[in-house]
PDB file of C-alpha atoms in Angstrom:
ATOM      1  CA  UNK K 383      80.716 101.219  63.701  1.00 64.00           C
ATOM      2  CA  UNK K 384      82.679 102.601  66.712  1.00 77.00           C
ATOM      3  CA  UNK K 385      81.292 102.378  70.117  1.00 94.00           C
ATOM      4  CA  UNK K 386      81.873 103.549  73.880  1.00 93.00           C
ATOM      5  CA  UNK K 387      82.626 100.890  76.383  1.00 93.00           C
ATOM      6  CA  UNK K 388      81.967 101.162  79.638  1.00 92.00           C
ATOM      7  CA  UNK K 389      83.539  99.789  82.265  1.00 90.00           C
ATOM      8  CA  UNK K 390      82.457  99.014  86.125  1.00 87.00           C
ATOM      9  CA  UNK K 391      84.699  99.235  89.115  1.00 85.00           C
ATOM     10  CA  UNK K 392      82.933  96.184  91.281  1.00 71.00           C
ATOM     11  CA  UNK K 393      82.569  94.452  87.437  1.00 63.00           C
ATOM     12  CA  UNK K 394      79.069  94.625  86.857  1.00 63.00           C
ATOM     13  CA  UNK K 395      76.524  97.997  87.624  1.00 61.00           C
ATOM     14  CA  UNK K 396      75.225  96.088  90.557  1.00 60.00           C
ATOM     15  CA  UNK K 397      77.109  97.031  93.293  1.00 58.00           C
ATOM     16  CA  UNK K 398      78.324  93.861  95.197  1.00 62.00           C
ATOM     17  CA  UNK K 399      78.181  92.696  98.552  1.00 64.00           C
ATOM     18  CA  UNK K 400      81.304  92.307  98.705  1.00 68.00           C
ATOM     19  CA  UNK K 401      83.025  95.213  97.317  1.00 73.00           C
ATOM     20  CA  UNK K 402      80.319  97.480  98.413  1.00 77.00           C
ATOM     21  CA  UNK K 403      82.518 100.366  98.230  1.00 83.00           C
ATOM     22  CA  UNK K 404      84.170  99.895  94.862  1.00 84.00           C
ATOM     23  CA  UNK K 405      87.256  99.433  96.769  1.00 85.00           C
ATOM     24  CA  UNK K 406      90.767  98.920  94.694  1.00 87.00           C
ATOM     25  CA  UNK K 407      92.205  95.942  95.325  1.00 88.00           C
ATOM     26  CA  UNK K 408      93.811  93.726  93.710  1.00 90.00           C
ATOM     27  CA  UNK K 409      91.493  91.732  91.777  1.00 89.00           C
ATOM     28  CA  UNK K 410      89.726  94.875  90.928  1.00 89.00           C
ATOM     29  CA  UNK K 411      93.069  96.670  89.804  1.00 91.00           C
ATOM     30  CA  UNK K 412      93.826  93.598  87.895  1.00 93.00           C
ATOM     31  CA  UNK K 413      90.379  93.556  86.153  1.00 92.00           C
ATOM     32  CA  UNK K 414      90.280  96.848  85.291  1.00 93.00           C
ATOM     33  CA  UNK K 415      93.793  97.644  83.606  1.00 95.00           C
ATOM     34  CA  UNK K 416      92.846  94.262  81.437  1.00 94.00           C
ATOM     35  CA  UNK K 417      89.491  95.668  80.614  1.00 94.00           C
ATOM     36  CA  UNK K 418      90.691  99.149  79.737  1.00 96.00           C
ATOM     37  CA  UNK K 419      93.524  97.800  77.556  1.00 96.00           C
ATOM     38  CA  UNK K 420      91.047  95.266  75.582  1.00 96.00           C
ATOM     39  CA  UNK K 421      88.903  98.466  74.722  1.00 96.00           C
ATOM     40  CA  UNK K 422      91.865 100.066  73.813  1.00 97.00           C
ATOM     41  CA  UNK K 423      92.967  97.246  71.276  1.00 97.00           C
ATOM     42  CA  UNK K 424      89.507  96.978  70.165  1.00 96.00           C
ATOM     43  CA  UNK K 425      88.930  98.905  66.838  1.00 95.00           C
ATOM     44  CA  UNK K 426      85.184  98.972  67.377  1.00 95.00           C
ATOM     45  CA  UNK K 427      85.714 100.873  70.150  1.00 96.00           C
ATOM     46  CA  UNK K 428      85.930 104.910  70.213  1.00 96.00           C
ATOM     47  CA  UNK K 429      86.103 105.794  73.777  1.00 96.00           C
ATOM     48  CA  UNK K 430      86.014 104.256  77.080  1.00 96.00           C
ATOM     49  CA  UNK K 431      83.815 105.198  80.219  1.00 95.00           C
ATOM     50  CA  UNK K 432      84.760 104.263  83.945  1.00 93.00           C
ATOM     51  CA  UNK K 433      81.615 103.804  86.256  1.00 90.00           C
ATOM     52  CA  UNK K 434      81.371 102.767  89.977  1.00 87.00           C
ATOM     53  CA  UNK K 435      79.038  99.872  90.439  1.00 84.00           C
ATOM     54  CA  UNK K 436      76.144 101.205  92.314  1.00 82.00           C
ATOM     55  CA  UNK K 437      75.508 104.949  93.170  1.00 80.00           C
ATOM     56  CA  UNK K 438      77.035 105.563  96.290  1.00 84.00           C
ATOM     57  CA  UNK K 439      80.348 105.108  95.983  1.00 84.00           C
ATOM     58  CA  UNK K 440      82.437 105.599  92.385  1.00 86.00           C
ATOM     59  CA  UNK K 441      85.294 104.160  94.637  1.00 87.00           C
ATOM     60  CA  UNK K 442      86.633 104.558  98.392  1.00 84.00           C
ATOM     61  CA  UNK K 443      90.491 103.621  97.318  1.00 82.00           C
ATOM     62  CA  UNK K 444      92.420 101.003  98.548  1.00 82.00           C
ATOM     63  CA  UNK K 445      91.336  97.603 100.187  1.00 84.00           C
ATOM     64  CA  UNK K 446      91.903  98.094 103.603  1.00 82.00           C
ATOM     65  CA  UNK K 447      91.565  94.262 104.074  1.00 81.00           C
ATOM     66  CA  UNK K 448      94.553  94.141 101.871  1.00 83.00           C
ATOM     67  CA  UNK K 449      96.697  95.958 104.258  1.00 75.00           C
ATOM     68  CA  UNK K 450      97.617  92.798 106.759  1.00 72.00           C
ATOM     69  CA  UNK K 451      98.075  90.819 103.468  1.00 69.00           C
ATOM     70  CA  UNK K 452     100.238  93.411 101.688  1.00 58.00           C
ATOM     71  CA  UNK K 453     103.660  91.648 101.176  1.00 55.00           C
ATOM     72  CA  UNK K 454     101.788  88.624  99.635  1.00 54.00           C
ATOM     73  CA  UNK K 455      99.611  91.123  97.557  1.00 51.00           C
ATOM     74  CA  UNK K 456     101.519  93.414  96.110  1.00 53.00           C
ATOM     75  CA  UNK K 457     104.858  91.235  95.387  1.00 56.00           C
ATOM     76  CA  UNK K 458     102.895  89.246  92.999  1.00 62.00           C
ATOM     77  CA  UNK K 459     104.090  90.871  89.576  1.00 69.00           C
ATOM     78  CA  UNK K 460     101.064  90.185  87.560  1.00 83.00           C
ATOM     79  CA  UNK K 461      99.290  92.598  90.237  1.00 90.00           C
ATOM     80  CA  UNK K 462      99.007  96.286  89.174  1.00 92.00           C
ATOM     81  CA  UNK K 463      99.331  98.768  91.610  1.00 89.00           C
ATOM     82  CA  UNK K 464      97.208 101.937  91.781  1.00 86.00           C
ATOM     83  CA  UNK K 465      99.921 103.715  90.174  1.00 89.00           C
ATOM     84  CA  UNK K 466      99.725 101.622  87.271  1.00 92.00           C
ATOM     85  CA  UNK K 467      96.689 101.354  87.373  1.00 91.00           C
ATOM     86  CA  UNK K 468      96.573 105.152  87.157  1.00 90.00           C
ATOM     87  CA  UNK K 469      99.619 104.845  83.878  1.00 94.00           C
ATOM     88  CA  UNK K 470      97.445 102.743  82.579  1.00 94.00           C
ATOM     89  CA  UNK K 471      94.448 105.403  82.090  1.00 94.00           C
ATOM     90  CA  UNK K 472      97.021 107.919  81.276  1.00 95.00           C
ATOM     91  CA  UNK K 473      98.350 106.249  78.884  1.00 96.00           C
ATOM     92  CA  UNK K 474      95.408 105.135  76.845  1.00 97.00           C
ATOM     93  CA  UNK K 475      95.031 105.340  72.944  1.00 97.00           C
ATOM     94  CA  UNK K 476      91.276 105.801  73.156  1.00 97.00           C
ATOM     95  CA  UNK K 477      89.632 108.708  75.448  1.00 97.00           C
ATOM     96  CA  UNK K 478      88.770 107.127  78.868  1.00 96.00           C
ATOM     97  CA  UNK K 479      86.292 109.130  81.130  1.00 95.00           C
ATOM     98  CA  UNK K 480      85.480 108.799  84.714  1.00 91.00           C
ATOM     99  CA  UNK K 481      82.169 109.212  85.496  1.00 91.00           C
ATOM    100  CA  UNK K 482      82.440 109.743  89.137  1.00 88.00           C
ATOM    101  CA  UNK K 483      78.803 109.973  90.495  1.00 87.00           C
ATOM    102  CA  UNK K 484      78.728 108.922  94.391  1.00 86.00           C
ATOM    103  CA  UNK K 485      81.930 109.636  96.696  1.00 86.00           C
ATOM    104  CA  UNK K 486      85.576 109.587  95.082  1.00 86.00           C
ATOM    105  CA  UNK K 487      87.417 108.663  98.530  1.00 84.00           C
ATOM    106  CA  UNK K 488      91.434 108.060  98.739  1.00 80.00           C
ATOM    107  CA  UNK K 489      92.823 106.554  95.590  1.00 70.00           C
ATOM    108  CA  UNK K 490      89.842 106.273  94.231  1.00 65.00           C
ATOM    109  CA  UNK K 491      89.863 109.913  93.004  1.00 69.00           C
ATOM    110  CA  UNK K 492      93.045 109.037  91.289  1.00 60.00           C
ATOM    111  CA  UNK K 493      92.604 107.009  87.994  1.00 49.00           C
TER     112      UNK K 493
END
């Protein structure tokens, strides 16, 4: 039986205190390219839905408190940028579909 999996931006459909904007940083890039490619080797799964935690915001972009930090951020390899992040959606076996409900800021209206 095939299934749709959905998966949050701030990791859960609580929105979190702190992430309250779904912001894209690097934990949350990380997290999501590993989530969407375990749906995407999953067999049980058909399709795959992207959701903002919360309802006000499906994401506001990048992590602005990244910025300061960004040569220790980004030069990690095992960190996916936004525009793999973005490959990564494009590039997906299964359908993915972003259910943007709440503002789409920045690079969040990207993936």
């Amino acid at each position: 039986m095939s299934s749709i999996r959905t998966i949050y931006i701030g990791g859960s459909q609580q929105q979190s205190r702190s992430n309250p904007v779904n912001s894209l940083g690097a934990k949350v890039r990380t997290k999501l390219v590993h989530e969407l490619n375990a749906a995407c080797a999953d067999p049980n799964t058909s399709a795959i839905i992207i959701l903002g935690a919360g309802n006000k915001f499906f994401s506001a972009g990048a992590d602005i408190r990244e910025f300061q930090q960004k040569s220790n951020v980004e030069s990690s390899e095992d960190v996916p940028s936004l525009v793999d992040l973005c490959t990564a959606v494009e590039r997906a076996s299964k359908p993915v579909i972003a259910a943007i409900r709440g503002f789409a800021l920045g690079g969040g209206m990207e993936p």
